[in-house]
PDB file of C-alpha atoms in Angstrom:
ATOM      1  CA  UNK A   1      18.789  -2.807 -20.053  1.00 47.00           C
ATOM      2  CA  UNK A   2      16.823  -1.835 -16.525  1.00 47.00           C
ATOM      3  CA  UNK A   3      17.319  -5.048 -15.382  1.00 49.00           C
ATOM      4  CA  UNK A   4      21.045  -5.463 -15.882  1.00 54.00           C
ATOM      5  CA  UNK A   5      22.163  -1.824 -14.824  1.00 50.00           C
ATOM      6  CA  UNK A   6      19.718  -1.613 -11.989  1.00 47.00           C
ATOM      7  CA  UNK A   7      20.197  -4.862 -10.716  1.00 50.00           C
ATOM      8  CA  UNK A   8      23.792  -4.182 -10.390  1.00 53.00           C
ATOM      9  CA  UNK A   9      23.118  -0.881  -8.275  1.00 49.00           C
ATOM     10  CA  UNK A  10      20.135  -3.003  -5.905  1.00 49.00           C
ATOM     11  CA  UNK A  11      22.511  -6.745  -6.138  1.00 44.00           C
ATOM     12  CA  UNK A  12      20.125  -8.190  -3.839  1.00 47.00           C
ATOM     13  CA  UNK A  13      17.172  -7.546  -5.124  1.00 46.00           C
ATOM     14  CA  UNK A  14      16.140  -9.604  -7.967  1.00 49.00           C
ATOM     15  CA  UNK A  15      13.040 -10.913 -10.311  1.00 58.00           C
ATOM     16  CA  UNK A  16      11.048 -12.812  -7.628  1.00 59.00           C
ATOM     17  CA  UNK A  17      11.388  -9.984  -4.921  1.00 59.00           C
ATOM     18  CA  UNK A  18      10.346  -7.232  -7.877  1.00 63.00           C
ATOM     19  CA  UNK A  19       7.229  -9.112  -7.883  1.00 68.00           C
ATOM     20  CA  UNK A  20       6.571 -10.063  -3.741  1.00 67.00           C
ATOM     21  CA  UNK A  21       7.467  -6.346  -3.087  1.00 72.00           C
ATOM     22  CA  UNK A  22       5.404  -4.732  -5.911  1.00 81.00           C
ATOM     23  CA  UNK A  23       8.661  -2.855  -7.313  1.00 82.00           C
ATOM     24  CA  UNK A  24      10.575  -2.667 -10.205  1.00 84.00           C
ATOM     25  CA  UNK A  25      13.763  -0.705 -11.725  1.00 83.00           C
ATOM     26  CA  UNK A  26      14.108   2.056 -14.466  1.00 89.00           C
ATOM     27  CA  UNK A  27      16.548   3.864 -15.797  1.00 88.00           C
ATOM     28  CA  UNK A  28      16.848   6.727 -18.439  1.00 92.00           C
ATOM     29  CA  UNK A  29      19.636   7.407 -20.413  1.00 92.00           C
ATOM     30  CA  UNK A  30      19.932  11.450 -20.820  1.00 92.00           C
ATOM     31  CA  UNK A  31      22.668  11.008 -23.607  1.00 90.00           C
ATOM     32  CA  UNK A  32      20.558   8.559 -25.921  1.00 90.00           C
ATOM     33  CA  UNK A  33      17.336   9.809 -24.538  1.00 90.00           C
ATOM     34  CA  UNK A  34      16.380   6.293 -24.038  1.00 91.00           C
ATOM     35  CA  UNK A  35      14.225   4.812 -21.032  1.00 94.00           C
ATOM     36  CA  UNK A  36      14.307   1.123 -19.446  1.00 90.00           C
ATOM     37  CA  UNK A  37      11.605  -0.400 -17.831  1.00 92.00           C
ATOM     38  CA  UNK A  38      12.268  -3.865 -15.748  1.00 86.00           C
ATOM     39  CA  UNK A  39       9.271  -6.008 -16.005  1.00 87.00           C
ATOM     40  CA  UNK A  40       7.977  -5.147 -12.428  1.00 88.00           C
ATOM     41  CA  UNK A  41       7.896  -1.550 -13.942  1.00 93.00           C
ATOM     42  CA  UNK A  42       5.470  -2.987 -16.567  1.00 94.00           C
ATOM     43  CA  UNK A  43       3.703  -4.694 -14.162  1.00 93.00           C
ATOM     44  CA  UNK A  44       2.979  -1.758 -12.088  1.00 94.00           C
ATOM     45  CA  UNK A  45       2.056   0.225 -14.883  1.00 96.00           C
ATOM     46  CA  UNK A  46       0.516  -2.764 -16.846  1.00 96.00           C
ATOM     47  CA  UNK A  47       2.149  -2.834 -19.917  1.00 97.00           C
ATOM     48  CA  UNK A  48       3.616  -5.607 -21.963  1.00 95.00           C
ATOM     49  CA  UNK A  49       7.571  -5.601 -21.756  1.00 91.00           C
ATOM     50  CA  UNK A  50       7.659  -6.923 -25.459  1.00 92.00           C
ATOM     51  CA  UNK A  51       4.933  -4.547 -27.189  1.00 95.00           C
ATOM     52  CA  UNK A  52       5.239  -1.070 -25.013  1.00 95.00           C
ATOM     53  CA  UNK A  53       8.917   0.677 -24.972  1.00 94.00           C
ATOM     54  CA  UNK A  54       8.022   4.041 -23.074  1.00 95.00           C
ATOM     55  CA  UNK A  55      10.000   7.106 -23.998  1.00 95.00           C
ATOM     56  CA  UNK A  56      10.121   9.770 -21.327  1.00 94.00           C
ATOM     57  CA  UNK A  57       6.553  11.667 -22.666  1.00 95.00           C
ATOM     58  CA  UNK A  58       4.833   8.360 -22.120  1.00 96.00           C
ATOM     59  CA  UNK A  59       6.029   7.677 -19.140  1.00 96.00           C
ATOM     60  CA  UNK A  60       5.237  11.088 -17.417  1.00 96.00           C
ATOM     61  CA  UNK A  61       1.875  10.287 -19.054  1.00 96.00           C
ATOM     62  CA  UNK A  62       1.165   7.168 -16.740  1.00 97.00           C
ATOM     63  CA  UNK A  63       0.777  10.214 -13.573  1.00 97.00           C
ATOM     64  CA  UNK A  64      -2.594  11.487 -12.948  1.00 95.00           C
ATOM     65  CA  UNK A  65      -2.859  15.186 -14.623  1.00 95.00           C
ATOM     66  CA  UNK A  66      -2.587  16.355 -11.140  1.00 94.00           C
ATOM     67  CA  UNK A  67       0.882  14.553 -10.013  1.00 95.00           C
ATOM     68  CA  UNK A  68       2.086  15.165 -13.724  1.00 96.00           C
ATOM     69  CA  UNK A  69       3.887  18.587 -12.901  1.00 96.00           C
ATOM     70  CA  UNK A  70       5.320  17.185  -9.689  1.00 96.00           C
ATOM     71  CA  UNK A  71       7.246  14.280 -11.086  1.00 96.00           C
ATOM     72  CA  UNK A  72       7.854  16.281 -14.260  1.00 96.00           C
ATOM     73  CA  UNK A  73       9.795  19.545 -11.893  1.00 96.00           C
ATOM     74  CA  UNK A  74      11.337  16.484  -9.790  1.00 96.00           C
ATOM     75  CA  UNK A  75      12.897  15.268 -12.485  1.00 95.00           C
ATOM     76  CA  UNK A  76      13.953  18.303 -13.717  1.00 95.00           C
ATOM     77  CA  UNK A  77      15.460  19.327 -10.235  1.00 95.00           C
ATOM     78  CA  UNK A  78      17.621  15.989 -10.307  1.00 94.00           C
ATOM     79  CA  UNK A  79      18.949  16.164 -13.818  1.00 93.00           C
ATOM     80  CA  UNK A  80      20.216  20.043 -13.561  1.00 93.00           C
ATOM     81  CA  UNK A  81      20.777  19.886  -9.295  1.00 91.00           C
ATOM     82  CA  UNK A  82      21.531  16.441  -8.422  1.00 88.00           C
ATOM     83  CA  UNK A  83      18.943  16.281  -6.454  1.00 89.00           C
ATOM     84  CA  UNK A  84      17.843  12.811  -5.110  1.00 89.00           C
ATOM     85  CA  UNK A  85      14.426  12.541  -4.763  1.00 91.00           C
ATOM     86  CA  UNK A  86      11.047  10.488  -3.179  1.00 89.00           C
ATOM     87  CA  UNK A  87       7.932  10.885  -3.204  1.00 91.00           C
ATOM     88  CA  UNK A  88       4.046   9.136  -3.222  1.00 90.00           C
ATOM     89  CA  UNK A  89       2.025   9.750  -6.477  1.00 93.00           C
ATOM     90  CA  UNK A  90      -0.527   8.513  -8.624  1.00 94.00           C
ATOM     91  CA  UNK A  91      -0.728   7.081 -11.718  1.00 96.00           C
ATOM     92  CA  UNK A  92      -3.170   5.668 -14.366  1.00 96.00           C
ATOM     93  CA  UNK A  93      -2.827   2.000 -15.567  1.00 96.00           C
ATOM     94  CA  UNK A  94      -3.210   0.626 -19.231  1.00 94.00           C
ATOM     95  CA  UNK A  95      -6.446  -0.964 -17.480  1.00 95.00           C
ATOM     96  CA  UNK A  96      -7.347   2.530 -16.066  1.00 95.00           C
ATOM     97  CA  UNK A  97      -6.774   1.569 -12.448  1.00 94.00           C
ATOM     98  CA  UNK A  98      -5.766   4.404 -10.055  1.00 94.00           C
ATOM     99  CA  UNK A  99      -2.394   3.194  -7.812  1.00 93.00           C
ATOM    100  CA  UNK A 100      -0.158   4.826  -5.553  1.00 92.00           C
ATOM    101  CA  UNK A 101       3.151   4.655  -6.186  1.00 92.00           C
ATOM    102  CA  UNK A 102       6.321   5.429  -4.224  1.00 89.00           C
ATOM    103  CA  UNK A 103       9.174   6.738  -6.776  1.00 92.00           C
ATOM    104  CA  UNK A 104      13.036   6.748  -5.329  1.00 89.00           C
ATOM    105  CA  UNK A 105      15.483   8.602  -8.259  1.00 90.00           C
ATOM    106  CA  UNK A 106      19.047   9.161  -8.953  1.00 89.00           C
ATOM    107  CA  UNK A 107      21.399  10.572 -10.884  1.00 87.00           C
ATOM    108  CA  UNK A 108      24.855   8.641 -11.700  1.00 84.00           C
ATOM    109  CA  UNK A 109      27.040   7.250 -14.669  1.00 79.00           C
ATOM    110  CA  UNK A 110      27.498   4.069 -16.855  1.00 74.00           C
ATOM    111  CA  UNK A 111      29.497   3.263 -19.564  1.00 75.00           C
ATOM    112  CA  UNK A 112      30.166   7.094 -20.079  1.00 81.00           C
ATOM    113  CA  UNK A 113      26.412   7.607 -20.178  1.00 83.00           C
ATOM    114  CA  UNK A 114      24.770  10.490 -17.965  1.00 89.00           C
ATOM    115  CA  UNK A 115      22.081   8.535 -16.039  1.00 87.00           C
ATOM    116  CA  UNK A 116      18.718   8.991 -13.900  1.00 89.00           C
ATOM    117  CA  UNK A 117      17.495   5.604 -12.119  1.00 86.00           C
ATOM    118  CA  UNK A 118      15.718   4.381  -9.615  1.00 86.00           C
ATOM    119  CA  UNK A 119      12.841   2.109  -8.271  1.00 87.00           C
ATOM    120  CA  UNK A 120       9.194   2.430  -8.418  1.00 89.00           C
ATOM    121  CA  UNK A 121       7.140   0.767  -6.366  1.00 89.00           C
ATOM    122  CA  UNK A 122       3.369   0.211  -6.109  1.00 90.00           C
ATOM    123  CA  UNK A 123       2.098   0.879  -2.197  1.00 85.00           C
ATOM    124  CA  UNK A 124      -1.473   1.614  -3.186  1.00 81.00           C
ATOM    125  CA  UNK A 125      -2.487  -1.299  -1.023  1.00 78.00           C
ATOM    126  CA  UNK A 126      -0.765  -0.102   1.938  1.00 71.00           C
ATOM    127  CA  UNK A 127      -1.611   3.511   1.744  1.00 62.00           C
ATOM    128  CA  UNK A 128      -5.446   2.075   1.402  1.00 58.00           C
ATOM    129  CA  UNK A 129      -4.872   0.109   4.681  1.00 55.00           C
ATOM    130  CA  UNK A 130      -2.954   3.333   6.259  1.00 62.00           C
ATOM    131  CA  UNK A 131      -6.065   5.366   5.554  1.00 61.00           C
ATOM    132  CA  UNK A 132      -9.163   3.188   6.480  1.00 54.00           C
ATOM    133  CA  UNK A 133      -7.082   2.727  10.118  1.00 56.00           C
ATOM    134  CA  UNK A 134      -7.062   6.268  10.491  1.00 61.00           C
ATOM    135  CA  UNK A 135     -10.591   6.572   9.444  1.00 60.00           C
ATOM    136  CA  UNK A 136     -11.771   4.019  12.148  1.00 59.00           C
ATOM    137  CA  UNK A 137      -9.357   5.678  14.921  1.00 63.00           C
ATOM    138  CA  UNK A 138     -11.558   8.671  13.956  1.00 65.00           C
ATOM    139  CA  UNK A 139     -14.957   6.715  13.783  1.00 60.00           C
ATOM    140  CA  UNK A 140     -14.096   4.868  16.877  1.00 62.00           C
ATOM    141  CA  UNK A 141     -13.501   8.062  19.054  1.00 67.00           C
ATOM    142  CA  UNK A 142     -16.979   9.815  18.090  1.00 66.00           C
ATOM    143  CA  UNK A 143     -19.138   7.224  18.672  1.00 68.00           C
ATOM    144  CA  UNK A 144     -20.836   6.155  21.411  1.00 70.00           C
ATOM    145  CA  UNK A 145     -21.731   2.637  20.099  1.00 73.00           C
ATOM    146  CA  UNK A 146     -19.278  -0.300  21.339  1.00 78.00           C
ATOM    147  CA  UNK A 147     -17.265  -1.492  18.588  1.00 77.00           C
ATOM    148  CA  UNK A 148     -14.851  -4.871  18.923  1.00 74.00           C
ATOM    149  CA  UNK A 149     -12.558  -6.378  16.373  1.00 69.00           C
ATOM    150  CA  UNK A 150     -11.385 -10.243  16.763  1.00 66.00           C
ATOM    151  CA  UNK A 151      -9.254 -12.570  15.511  1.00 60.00           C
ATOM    152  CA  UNK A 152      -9.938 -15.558  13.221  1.00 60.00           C
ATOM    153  CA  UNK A 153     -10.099 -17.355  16.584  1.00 65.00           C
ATOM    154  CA  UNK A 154     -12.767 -15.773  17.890  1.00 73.00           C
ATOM    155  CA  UNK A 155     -10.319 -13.120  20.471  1.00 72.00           C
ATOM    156  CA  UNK A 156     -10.537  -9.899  20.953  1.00 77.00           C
ATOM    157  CA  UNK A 157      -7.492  -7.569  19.747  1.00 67.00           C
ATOM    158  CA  UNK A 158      -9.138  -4.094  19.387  1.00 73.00           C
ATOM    159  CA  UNK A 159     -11.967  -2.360  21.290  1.00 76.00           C
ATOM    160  CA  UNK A 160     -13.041   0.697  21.737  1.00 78.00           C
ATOM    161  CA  UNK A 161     -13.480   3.572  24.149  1.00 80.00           C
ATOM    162  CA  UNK A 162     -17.586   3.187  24.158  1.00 81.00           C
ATOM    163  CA  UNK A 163     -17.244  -0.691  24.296  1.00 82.00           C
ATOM    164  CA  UNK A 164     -15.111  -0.084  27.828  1.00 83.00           C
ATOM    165  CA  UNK A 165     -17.954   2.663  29.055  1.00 84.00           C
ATOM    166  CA  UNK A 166     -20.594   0.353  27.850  1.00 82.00           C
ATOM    167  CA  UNK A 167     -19.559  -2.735  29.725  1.00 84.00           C
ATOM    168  CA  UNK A 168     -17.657  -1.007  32.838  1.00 86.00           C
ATOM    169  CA  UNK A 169     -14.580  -4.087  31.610  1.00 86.00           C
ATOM    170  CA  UNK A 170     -10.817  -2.654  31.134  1.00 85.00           C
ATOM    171  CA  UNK A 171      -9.382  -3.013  27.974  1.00 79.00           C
ATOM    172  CA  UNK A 172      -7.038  -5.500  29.455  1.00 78.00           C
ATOM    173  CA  UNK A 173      -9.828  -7.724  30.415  1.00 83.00           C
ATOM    174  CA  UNK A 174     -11.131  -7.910  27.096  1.00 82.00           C
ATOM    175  CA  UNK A 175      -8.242  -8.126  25.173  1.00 76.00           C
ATOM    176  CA  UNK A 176      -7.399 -11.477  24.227  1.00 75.00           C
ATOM    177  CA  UNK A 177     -10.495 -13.117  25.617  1.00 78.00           C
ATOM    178  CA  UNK A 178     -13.319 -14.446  23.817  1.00 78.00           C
ATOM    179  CA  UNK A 179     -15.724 -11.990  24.560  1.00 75.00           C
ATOM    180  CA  UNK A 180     -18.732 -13.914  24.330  1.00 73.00           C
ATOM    181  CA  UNK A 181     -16.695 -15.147  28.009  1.00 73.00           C
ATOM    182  CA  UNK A 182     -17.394 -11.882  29.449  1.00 73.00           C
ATOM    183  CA  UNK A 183     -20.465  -9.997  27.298  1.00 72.00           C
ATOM    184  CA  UNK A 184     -22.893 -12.650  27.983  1.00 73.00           C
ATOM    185  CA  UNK A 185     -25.257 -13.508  30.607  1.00 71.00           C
ATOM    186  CA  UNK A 186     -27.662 -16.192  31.796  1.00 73.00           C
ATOM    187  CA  UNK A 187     -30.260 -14.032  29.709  1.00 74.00           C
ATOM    188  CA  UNK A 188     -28.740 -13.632  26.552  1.00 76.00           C
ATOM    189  CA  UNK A 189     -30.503 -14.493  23.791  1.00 78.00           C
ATOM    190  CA  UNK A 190     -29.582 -17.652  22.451  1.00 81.00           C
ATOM    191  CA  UNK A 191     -30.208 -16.854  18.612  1.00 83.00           C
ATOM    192  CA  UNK A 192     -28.198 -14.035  18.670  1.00 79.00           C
ATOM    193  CA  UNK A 193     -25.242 -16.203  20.323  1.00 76.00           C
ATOM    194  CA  UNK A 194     -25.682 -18.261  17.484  1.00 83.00           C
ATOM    195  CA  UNK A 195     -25.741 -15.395  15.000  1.00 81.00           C
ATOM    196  CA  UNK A 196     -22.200 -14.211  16.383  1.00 76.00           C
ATOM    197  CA  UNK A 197     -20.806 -17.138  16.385  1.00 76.00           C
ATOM    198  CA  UNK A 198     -21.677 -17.600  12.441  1.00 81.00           C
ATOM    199  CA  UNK A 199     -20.141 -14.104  11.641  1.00 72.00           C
ATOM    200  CA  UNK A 200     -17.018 -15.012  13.581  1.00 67.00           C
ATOM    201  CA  UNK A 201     -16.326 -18.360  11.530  1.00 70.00           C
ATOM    202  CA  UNK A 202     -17.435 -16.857   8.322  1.00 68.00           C
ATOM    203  CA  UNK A 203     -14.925 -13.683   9.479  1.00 59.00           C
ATOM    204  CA  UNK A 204     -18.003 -11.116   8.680  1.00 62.00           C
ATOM    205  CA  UNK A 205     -18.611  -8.411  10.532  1.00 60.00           C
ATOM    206  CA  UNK A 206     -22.179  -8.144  12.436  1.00 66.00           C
ATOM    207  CA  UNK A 207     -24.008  -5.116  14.356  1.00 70.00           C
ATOM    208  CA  UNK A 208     -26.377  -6.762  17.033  1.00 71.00           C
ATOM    209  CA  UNK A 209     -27.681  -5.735  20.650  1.00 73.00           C
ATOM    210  CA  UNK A 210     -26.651  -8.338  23.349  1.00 69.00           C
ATOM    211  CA  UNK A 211     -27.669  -8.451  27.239  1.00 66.00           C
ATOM    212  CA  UNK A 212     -24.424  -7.986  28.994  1.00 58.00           C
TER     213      UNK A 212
END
């Protein structure tokens, strides 16, 4: 099974970690034609270990039509070249949920069995994350408007360009201050203090004008 063979390749990597890292094992069996999935695998792909027992077309059938022919020549490559491969690709969930998955293959023996195993692991949420920073970088560059992102705690750790040209302060001033400290006056509107202050305990962002 998966679990036993794979586990003994990956020793310290076991059940609870499959889950806490979003990964699980797989192996198939190019003598028997026979494919194990640990039950992160199913998890990933959510499918019930006891009821779904993938063979190699259903498997490839989980990618996206346009990853299909990567994963597809990939394997091909490994089981004819040796050829270790990994790589970020998509596939389709029983629920129909689009995730991004990192796959890490190999080619090797057991029990007089030609093998291909590996780990695949789901990193859609990081690869999200990875993209919407980039996006901001982006954002944050073009605009003119001051933009500020703070802790729970109310301090700053991330400003932008326009927020320094805006209020003439260094990005070492304002990071790690409050910045109500430093962005408001003896005219600032008190409703609008209170307003901020509201967004920062409920950890919402808000888009208001303030006299600095």
């Amino acid at each position: 099974m998966a679990d036993e063979f794979l586990t003994k390749h990956f020793p310290n990597i076991y059940e609870p970690l499959q889950e806490k890292l979003h990964l699980g094992y797989w192996s198939y069996n190019l003598d028997a034609g026979h494919i194990d999935w640990s039950s992160g695998v199913h998890r990933i792909h959510g499918t019930d270990p006891g009821s779904f027992h993938p063979d190699l077309e259903s498997a490839v059938g989980f990618y996206i039509s346009d990853d299909r022919p990567r994963i597809t020549g990939l394997l091909n490559e490994l089981i004819e070249s040796d050829r270790n491969f990994e790589e970020i690709l998509r596939i389709k969930r029983r629920d129909g949920e689009i995730r991004q998955v990192r796959v890490i293959a190999y080619k090797g023996r057991e029990d007089d069995s030609e093998l291909v195993y590996g780990i695949i692991q789901d990193v859609h949420d990081a690869a999200t994350a990875s993209e919407e920073a980039e996006m901001l970088a982006a954002v944050s560059k073009r605009t003119k408007e001051g933009i500020l992102i703070s802790d729970p705690k109310g301090k700053a750790i991330w400003v932008n360009e326009g927020l320094l040209q805006l209020t003439g302060y260094s990005r070492k001033e304002l990071l790690g201050n409050r910045p109500g400290r430093l962005l408001q006056g003896k005219d600032t509107d008190k409703e609008t203090v209170r307003a901020i202050r509201r967004a920062l305990k409920a950890q919402q962002a808000i888009q208001t004008e303030i006299l600095n």
